[in-house]
XYZ file of C-alpha atoms in Angstrom:
600
model
C 0.000 0.000 0.000
C 1.418 3.416 -0.976
C 0.306 6.998 -0.509
C 0.486 9.615 -3.261
C 3.883 10.818 -2.054
C 5.313 7.455 -3.097
C 5.742 6.396 0.525
C 5.188 2.667 0.951
C 3.529 1.211 4.035
C 5.425 -2.046 4.366
C 3.529 -3.479 7.313
C 0.381 -5.525 6.768
C -2.834 -3.534 6.705
C -5.833 -5.163 8.296
C -9.470 -4.248 7.636
C -12.265 -5.006 10.069
C -15.872 -3.976 10.609
C -16.711 -3.090 14.204
C -19.809 -2.336 16.261
C -20.095 1.116 17.804
C -20.684 -0.414 21.228
C -17.393 -2.329 21.037
C -15.445 0.788 20.084
C -17.015 2.648 23.012
C -15.909 -0.140 25.352
C -12.352 0.157 24.042
C -12.439 3.912 24.638
C -13.864 3.433 28.122
C -11.264 0.822 29.073
C -8.384 2.968 27.844
C -7.280 0.535 25.167
C -8.240 3.048 22.427
C -6.496 6.400 22.807
C -5.336 9.468 20.903
C -1.707 9.882 19.814
C 0.024 13.215 20.478
C -0.218 14.240 16.817
C -3.985 14.629 17.142
C -5.632 17.967 17.891
C -8.488 18.755 20.290
C -12.140 18.003 19.645
C -13.591 20.718 17.401
C -16.998 19.468 16.307
C -19.958 21.693 17.096
C -23.238 20.538 18.589
C -24.992 20.383 15.227
C -22.196 18.322 13.679
C -22.690 15.712 16.395
C -26.459 15.551 15.973
C -26.082 15.371 12.179
C -23.638 12.487 12.629
C -26.182 10.553 14.696
C -28.821 11.251 12.067
C -26.477 9.700 9.478
C -26.063 6.625 11.663
C -29.819 6.249 12.085
C -30.437 6.589 8.355
C -27.756 4.065 7.503
C -25.467 6.455 5.634
C -21.819 5.376 5.177
C -19.582 6.698 7.955
C -16.333 6.681 5.940
C -13.281 4.780 7.076
C -11.496 4.995 10.397
C -7.705 4.592 10.556
C -6.239 2.987 13.674
C -2.620 2.513 14.687
C -2.132 -0.761 16.525
C 0.987 -0.717 18.693
C 2.475 -2.674 21.577
C 2.647 -1.022 24.941
C 6.333 -1.931 25.013
C 6.813 0.596 22.194
C 4.870 3.219 24.158
C 7.007 2.523 27.237
C 10.266 2.699 25.315
C 9.404 6.081 23.768
C 7.682 7.425 26.908
C 5.044 8.451 24.395
C 2.319 10.907 25.382
C -1.129 9.475 24.787
C -4.492 11.058 25.502
C -7.899 9.836 26.583
C -11.019 10.651 24.626
C -13.254 13.352 26.041
C -16.287 12.035 27.858
C -17.560 15.410 29.036
C -17.155 18.250 26.546
C -17.010 21.436 28.630
C -16.843 24.630 26.581
C -14.596 26.185 29.231
C -12.019 23.380 29.207
C -12.054 20.814 26.397
C -8.526 19.510 26.864
C -7.943 15.776 26.622
C -6.575 14.151 29.751
C -3.132 12.643 29.314
C -2.773 8.921 29.860
C -0.187 8.225 32.572
C 3.341 7.957 31.244
C 5.477 5.026 32.328
C 8.517 5.504 34.542
C 10.780 2.694 33.488
C 12.819 0.926 36.132
C 16.426 2.038 36.028
C 15.593 5.076 33.886
C 16.657 7.530 36.555
C 13.314 9.330 36.539
C 12.090 10.518 39.914
C 8.759 8.932 40.948
C 7.449 12.122 42.562
C 4.380 12.377 40.329
C 2.601 9.081 40.797
C -0.052 10.010 38.245
C 2.600 9.513 35.579
C 3.403 5.960 36.607
C 1.493 3.650 34.284
C 1.430 -0.089 34.848
C 1.681 -0.921 31.160
C 1.851 -4.601 30.309
C 4.447 -4.566 27.512
C 2.863 -7.527 25.724
C -0.613 -6.067 25.331
C -1.744 -3.778 22.539
C -3.380 -0.399 22.444
C -5.025 1.345 19.515
C -4.197 4.958 18.643
C -6.699 6.737 16.397
C -5.173 8.447 13.369
C -8.352 9.270 11.472
C -11.815 9.426 13.004
C -11.137 11.266 16.255
C -13.960 13.796 15.827
C -16.514 11.105 15.001
C -15.435 8.857 17.872
C -15.389 11.776 20.304
C -18.929 12.622 19.205
C -20.012 9.055 19.953
C -18.251 8.967 23.310
C -19.552 12.334 24.529
C -23.121 11.625 23.410
C -23.369 8.020 24.582
C -21.116 7.981 27.648
C -20.913 11.618 28.743
C -22.498 14.998 28.040
C -21.970 18.525 26.726
C -21.610 21.582 28.940
C -22.202 24.672 26.821
C -22.647 28.293 27.889
C -26.196 29.582 28.053
C -26.705 32.747 25.998
C -26.218 35.921 28.072
C -25.576 33.917 31.278
C -22.455 32.567 32.947
C -23.998 29.108 33.248
C -22.895 25.832 31.674
C -25.714 23.313 32.191
C -25.232 19.646 31.391
C -26.861 18.637 28.105
C -27.720 15.062 27.133
C -28.449 13.713 23.673
C -32.152 13.004 23.122
C -34.104 11.480 20.283
C -37.119 13.802 19.976
C -40.155 13.079 17.816
C -41.304 16.394 16.377
C -44.686 16.933 14.744
C -44.750 15.536 11.229
C -44.634 18.345 8.652
C -45.131 18.153 4.884
C -41.389 18.652 4.391
C -40.550 15.807 6.753
C -43.076 13.546 5.060
C -41.555 14.280 1.646
C -38.085 13.501 3.012
C -39.320 10.153 4.296
C -40.781 9.200 0.921
C -37.493 10.002 -0.817
C -35.360 7.435 0.908
C -35.700 7.364 4.686
C -35.149 3.838 6.054
C -37.980 1.503 6.927
C -39.768 2.531 10.122
C -39.728 6.303 9.512
C -43.193 6.476 8.014
C -45.454 8.730 10.050
C -42.747 10.108 12.396
C -40.205 12.955 12.399
C -37.217 12.009 14.612
C -34.624 14.653 15.494
C -31.470 14.373 17.603
C -31.064 17.227 20.089
C -28.780 18.021 23.020
C -31.040 19.236 25.826
C -30.484 20.459 29.364
C -32.986 19.362 32.025
C -34.651 22.771 31.738
C -34.881 22.571 27.944
C -36.232 19.029 28.006
C -38.924 19.986 30.516
C -40.015 22.920 28.339
C -40.799 20.752 25.291
C -44.451 20.105 24.580
C -45.653 16.962 26.333
C -46.897 15.447 23.078
C -43.349 15.555 21.653
C -42.214 12.136 22.768
C -38.509 11.929 23.549
C -35.952 9.670 25.137
C -32.290 9.954 26.067
C -30.231 8.013 23.579
C -28.362 6.504 26.536
C -31.643 5.021 27.741
C -32.083 3.276 24.396
C -28.659 1.701 24.099
C -28.362 0.596 27.746
C -30.341 -2.548 26.973
C -28.093 -5.537 26.121
C -28.550 -7.660 23.020
C -30.898 -10.058 24.804
C -33.349 -7.330 25.855
C -34.290 -5.524 22.654
C -37.903 -6.666 22.954
C -38.025 -5.467 26.552
C -36.736 -2.053 25.480
C -39.420 -1.675 22.816
C -42.144 -2.795 25.198
C -41.100 -0.303 27.879
C -41.014 2.561 25.391
C -44.549 1.810 24.269
C -45.910 1.165 27.750
C -44.091 3.664 29.999
C -43.462 6.506 27.560
C -46.570 6.007 25.440
C -44.530 5.846 22.235
C -46.378 4.867 19.088
C -45.364 1.695 17.261
C -43.574 3.798 14.618
C -41.675 5.792 17.266
C -40.636 2.632 19.077
C -39.483 1.131 15.770
C -37.174 4.117 15.156
C -35.699 3.687 18.638
C -35.225 -0.007 17.928
C -33.457 0.852 14.662
C -31.061 3.198 16.495
C -30.413 0.498 19.125
C -29.608 -1.915 16.318
C -27.195 0.517 14.587
C -25.229 1.032 17.788
C -25.376 -2.421 19.389
C -25.729 -4.958 16.586
C -24.589 -3.682 13.205
C -20.906 -3.365 12.365
C -21.021 0.158 10.959
C -17.432 1.152 11.810
C -15.120 0.406 8.869
C -11.696 0.169 10.522
C -8.316 0.050 8.829
C -5.424 -0.979 11.095
C -1.759 -0.296 10.511
C 0.966 -1.614 12.763
C 4.206 0.283 13.273
C 6.612 0.389 16.152
C 8.290 -2.966 16.565
C 11.641 -2.884 14.813
C 11.330 -0.834 11.637
C 12.848 2.648 11.570
C 11.257 5.720 13.103
C 7.670 4.617 13.589
C 6.375 8.030 14.681
C 7.759 9.700 11.550
C 6.185 7.016 9.389
C 2.821 7.410 11.076
C 3.077 11.194 10.835
C 3.468 10.897 7.058
C 0.307 8.835 6.902
C -1.558 11.217 9.233
C -0.602 14.319 7.239
C -1.432 12.640 3.945
C -4.880 11.623 5.169
C -5.745 14.969 6.733
C -4.163 17.458 4.347
C -7.075 17.235 1.940
C -9.705 18.084 4.524
C -11.100 21.497 5.277
C -11.331 20.998 9.027
C -7.680 20.413 9.878
C -5.665 23.624 9.603
C -2.157 23.777 8.217
C -0.873 24.733 11.663
C -2.387 21.598 13.197
C -0.504 19.491 10.689
C 2.755 21.332 11.365
C 2.282 20.977 15.108
C 1.871 17.250 14.552
C 5.408 17.302 13.135
C 6.654 18.957 16.335
C 4.950 16.309 18.436
C 6.578 13.534 16.404
C 9.937 14.681 17.864
C 8.713 16.007 21.230
C 6.059 13.757 22.730
C 4.680 16.008 25.456
C 4.648 19.191 23.337
C 0.860 19.132 23.247
C 0.624 18.850 27.021
C 3.072 21.740 27.512
C 1.259 23.951 25.013
C -2.165 23.261 26.506
C -0.906 24.155 29.982
C 0.424 27.477 28.657
C -2.862 28.074 26.843
C -4.779 27.601 30.109
C -2.542 30.145 31.850
C -3.118 32.684 29.077
C -6.884 32.179 29.073
C -6.971 32.615 32.853
C -5.746 36.185 32.206
C -8.547 36.698 29.626
C -6.266 36.617 26.577
C -6.359 34.003 23.854
C -3.951 32.869 21.137
C -3.951 29.963 18.720
C -1.361 27.296 17.968
C -0.105 29.311 14.989
C 0.942 32.183 17.259
C 2.611 29.976 19.862
C 4.658 28.176 17.212
C 5.651 31.435 15.532
C 6.714 32.870 18.909
C 8.951 29.850 19.550
C 10.700 30.277 16.222
C 10.991 34.052 16.589
C 12.718 34.116 19.977
C 15.137 31.336 18.953
C 16.217 33.191 15.796
C 14.857 30.462 13.539
C 13.017 31.289 10.324
C 9.545 32.240 11.519
C 7.777 30.985 8.408
C 5.387 28.200 9.350
C 6.563 25.687 6.751
C 7.075 21.916 6.940
C 10.796 22.376 6.215
C 11.296 24.341 9.443
C 9.680 21.736 11.665
C 11.022 18.688 9.882
C 14.470 19.676 11.182
C 14.743 17.793 14.455
C 17.339 20.287 15.756
C 14.774 23.104 15.589
C 12.245 21.137 17.614
C 14.918 20.189 20.139
C 15.804 23.884 20.576
C 12.162 24.646 21.351
C 11.989 21.749 23.806
C 15.215 22.723 25.574
C 14.139 26.376 25.883
C 10.468 25.772 26.599
C 10.457 27.026 30.196
C 12.089 30.288 29.158
C 9.742 30.640 26.149
C 6.704 30.094 28.359
C 7.954 32.714 30.833
C 8.520 35.188 27.980
C 4.988 34.769 26.619
C 3.314 34.953 30.038
C 5.548 37.911 30.930
C 4.223 39.848 27.943
C 0.658 39.001 28.989
C 1.379 40.490 32.422
C 2.828 43.578 30.717
C -0.316 43.993 28.589
C -2.550 43.605 31.620
C -0.514 46.080 33.662
C -0.537 48.730 30.922
C -4.280 48.486 30.353
C -4.153 46.572 27.073
C -7.124 44.236 27.205
C -7.385 41.480 24.621
C -9.807 43.497 22.496
C -7.244 46.300 22.190
C -4.754 44.079 20.334
C -5.516 44.103 16.611
C -2.310 42.326 15.556
C -0.874 39.377 17.452
C 2.349 39.635 15.435
C 2.991 43.036 17.017
C 3.620 41.179 20.300
C 6.476 39.049 18.960
C 9.226 41.702 19.403
C 8.081 42.147 23.026
C 8.297 38.395 23.586
C 11.777 38.438 22.023
C 12.914 41.194 24.404
C 11.433 39.407 27.422
C 13.115 36.141 26.377
C 16.574 37.655 25.863
C 16.424 40.569 28.318
C 14.893 38.889 31.340
C 11.964 39.602 33.628
C 12.736 43.306 34.264
C 13.302 44.343 30.653
C 9.704 45.169 29.738
C 9.163 47.375 32.783
C 12.397 49.281 32.112
C 11.161 50.162 28.619
C 7.421 50.318 29.378
C 6.742 53.732 27.815
C 8.643 52.848 24.649
C 6.918 49.491 24.256
C 3.493 51.130 24.669
C 4.480 53.629 21.966
C 5.658 50.797 19.720
C 2.436 48.808 20.216
C 0.238 51.817 19.535
C 2.051 52.972 16.395
C 2.517 49.432 15.050
C -1.242 48.982 15.083
C -2.090 52.495 13.951
C 0.200 52.092 10.937
C -0.840 48.464 10.252
C 2.777 47.326 10.228
C 1.933 43.654 10.392
C -0.436 43.183 7.515
C 0.905 41.836 4.250
C 4.635 41.236 4.330
C 4.656 40.964 8.120
C 7.389 38.300 8.006
C 9.766 40.783 6.379
C 8.960 43.430 8.997
C 9.363 41.000 11.883
C 12.630 39.653 10.521
C 14.061 43.172 10.155
C 13.056 44.130 13.689
C 14.524 40.905 15.078
C 17.810 41.421 13.249
C 18.098 44.938 14.697
C 17.340 43.728 18.237
C 19.769 40.829 17.967
C 22.596 43.069 16.734
C 22.134 46.029 19.094
C 20.224 45.082 22.230
C 21.379 41.711 23.444
C 25.118 41.453 22.908
C 27.559 41.303 25.810
C 28.774 44.872 25.166
C 25.416 46.477 24.417
C 24.091 49.274 26.624
C 21.234 50.151 24.271
C 17.623 49.562 25.356
C 14.615 49.267 23.112
C 13.078 52.563 22.038
C 10.905 53.701 19.179
C 13.457 56.262 17.955
C 16.236 53.656 18.049
C 14.121 51.211 16.046
C 13.447 53.747 13.279
C 17.190 54.333 12.802
C 17.879 50.619 12.393
C 15.375 49.724 9.705
C 15.548 50.176 5.971
C 14.503 53.546 4.616
C 11.371 52.034 3.111
C 10.300 50.301 6.324
C 11.204 53.286 8.487
C 9.110 55.509 6.221
C 6.192 53.100 6.582
C 6.486 53.330 10.380
C 6.887 57.120 10.565
C 3.801 59.105 11.554
C 2.805 62.277 9.685
C 0.420 65.225 9.922
C -1.869 63.363 7.537
C -2.018 60.490 10.014
C -2.938 62.863 12.843
C -5.770 64.374 10.847
C -7.097 60.945 9.939
C -7.022 59.777 13.565
C -8.965 62.846 14.708
C -11.759 62.159 12.230
C -12.109 58.465 13.091
C -14.977 57.126 15.175
C -14.322 55.654 18.606
C -12.739 52.214 18.248
C -9.355 50.511 17.993
C -7.662 53.498 16.320
C -8.781 55.999 18.950
C -7.763 53.624 21.749
C -4.228 53.368 20.348
C -3.926 57.168 20.093
C -5.207 57.611 23.649
C -2.668 54.985 24.760
C 0.060 57.346 23.581
C -1.464 60.285 25.449
C -2.389 58.765 28.798
C 0.015 57.080 31.250
C -1.517 54.025 32.882
C -1.307 52.518 36.366
C -0.854 48.784 36.760
C -3.715 46.284 37.053
C -6.427 48.605 35.723
C -8.660 48.108 32.716
C -9.157 51.341 30.802
C -12.230 52.479 28.912
C -12.681 55.130 26.247
C -15.009 57.667 27.834
C -17.001 60.427 26.116
C -16.352 63.706 27.970
C -19.667 65.086 26.751
C -21.766 61.908 27.229
C -22.922 60.557 23.914
C -26.438 60.053 25.229
C -26.715 63.819 25.757
C -25.235 64.554 22.327
C -28.184 62.941 20.567
C -30.007 66.290 20.669
C -27.230 68.021 18.676
C -27.305 68.443 14.906
C -26.034 65.594 12.703
C -22.484 66.937 12.230
C -21.955 67.567 15.960
C -23.366 64.141 16.825
C -20.758 62.649 14.518
C -17.946 64.703 16.089
C -19.015 63.605 19.572
C -17.542 60.167 18.769
C -14.136 61.572 17.698
C -10.891 61.768 19.674
C -11.434 65.339 20.830
C -14.383 64.117 22.936
C -12.644 60.976 24.245
C -10.444 60.264 27.235
C -9.082 57.151 28.910
C -10.613 56.381 32.291
C -10.161 53.347 34.484
C -13.187 51.084 34.484
C -14.442 52.058 37.969
C -14.085 55.800 37.275
C -15.865 55.484 33.958
C -18.765 53.668 35.597
C -18.957 56.341 38.307
C -18.993 59.130 35.705
C -21.647 57.382 33.612
C -23.795 59.936 31.707
C -22.972 62.883 34.001
C -22.830 66.248 32.242
C -19.267 67.398 31.610
C -19.595 70.567 33.692
C -20.981 68.590 36.664
C -18.279 65.925 36.424
C -15.512 68.572 36.237
C -16.959 70.329 39.310
C -17.029 67.054 41.228
C -13.426 66.326 40.295
C -12.376 69.770 41.574
C -14.247 69.287 44.845
C -12.487 65.944 45.370
C -9.142 67.522 44.392
C -8.727 65.052 41.546
C -7.303 65.669 38.105
C -9.966 66.509 35.571
C -8.106 65.519 32.397
C -4.587 65.863 31.023
C -5.894 67.709 27.977
C -8.544 69.972 29.469
C -8.585 73.487 27.944
C -8.768 76.377 30.393
C -11.273 79.191 30.174
C -13.495 77.308 27.741
C -17.189 76.742 28.381
C -18.153 73.204 29.398
C -21.768 73.634 28.387
C -22.991 71.170 25.785
C -24.135 74.078 23.616
C -20.456 75.142 23.336
C -19.134 71.658 22.633
C -17.560 72.513 19.272
C -15.357 75.237 20.808
C -14.363 72.847 23.601
C -13.485 70.070 21.156
C -11.360 72.329 18.961
C -9.394 73.674 21.927
C -8.853 70.180 23.307
C -7.766 68.876 19.898
C -4.976 71.479 19.785
C -3.676 70.362 23.201
C -3.710 66.726 22.168
C -2.048 67.436 18.802
C 0.761 69.341 20.489
C 1.555 66.349 22.714
C 1.274 63.802 19.898
C 3.673 65.791 17.709
C 6.172 65.724 20.553
C 5.760 61.986 21.241
C 5.963 60.969 17.590
C 8.551 63.551 16.516
C 6.285 65.157 13.919
C 7.700 68.598 13.099
């Protein structure tokens, strides 16, 4: 058997048809697992219910590819393996790692007993190469549940899969006549995930049953199951027949078409071979992103890469920021001075992966250190329009240590603001990033260097073309001052307002926008421009609310608090005089911006 790359699979390939119930038992017992090259579960609720509808209707489920390997091979490689999800929780859908063996005489410390696996080296386990999403759907629906966020509420109720018989419509009847399996006549079955509250709210005449309650009956009790549905749930004969058909598809029929390959005994690098097969199978699909495939290459050399990355991802999300695998991989390459293009050639070099593995602790600290910097300077996740803009900061934190970002805080804030205002990391971002990295490597982090990062320094080190692209002009200022409140205005205000640590900052309308609705159309539009905006900490903004500007300014004076850094003197604060106020304030702000950005 060969793939289209000309790679030959020398080991015997075995084909077998399996029952769903048997596969679920293998998953439950831990004998069927996920290899580290697999990604997380990504199917949505509707994809799962559609999959069950396909099973019920007898549609082909496509092939499943399994990797059969001895546990002795797993022990020898200390390979990371992962359990299937049973409960899919929207807040945390990470697969639990199977315990890793600590081999006698290996020198590993047995401090973490959860990693000591009593693997019998002569028994086999099955790693799933193709079919993870479908098998996860089966396992979650039939042996677990979903926990999804309720709209507009911070609640994640448990949802079970039900078979619900909806009223028969003309459309459903036509569908049945055009090829629904025997037993569908006169009924309209739908698979739905329902919480207890949702199930109770369905009309009583809509008969329903948990799918778990159908398949719990063993092979010898199918008649009992049908009888209890008709008697206790008042199902019609047709409804009971559909339930019986589903029971049959899951418990009796061999609907899983499995293809087994066996690698890992004595022939070459088994993980590399299997990776080739995995990439070949998945590269044609629309679901699996290029980055997922590249990360699989990393895992083929570094078994617990997935576990390390998921732990970092949890830390980042706990701070209310969120990146994807693409960004993490690019950050690793960037700080290690490796080509930051996400190409197979980069990750197929084992030395590159080993560098990432050896430096992982320092990389993780650099990324989390930048997150702390963003939090402390008031940059919430929504204020970051370009993730790539963060890579130079991560580079400086990696090479300069924990105190470097705080030493250059003002300059890094300026860099972040201008980088996003000037869209430096759009097309051609790799060229920009490479140039910035080369300048930092040459000037900032040599043994003799006394230079720290600054915006002015950076402009002198880049090519004339790139420096010109990053230089701000009077035309830029005018454009920013005629832009509605949003990302652009936040970046400009970030240049104008110093921030205290651990505060979230809001863009506040000095003349409240709710009061500006009575102005003419042009003034209403101007009320959303920079000249009417300031940065306030979240609590202060909430306290100010829709207070009239003159009243808020009076209150600030009474409390001996600063009104605003750019508050014109001897100008009326009445709403009727807003245009004069805005023009005077714009001049103050422009003067400061010209100084900060060296616009003369």
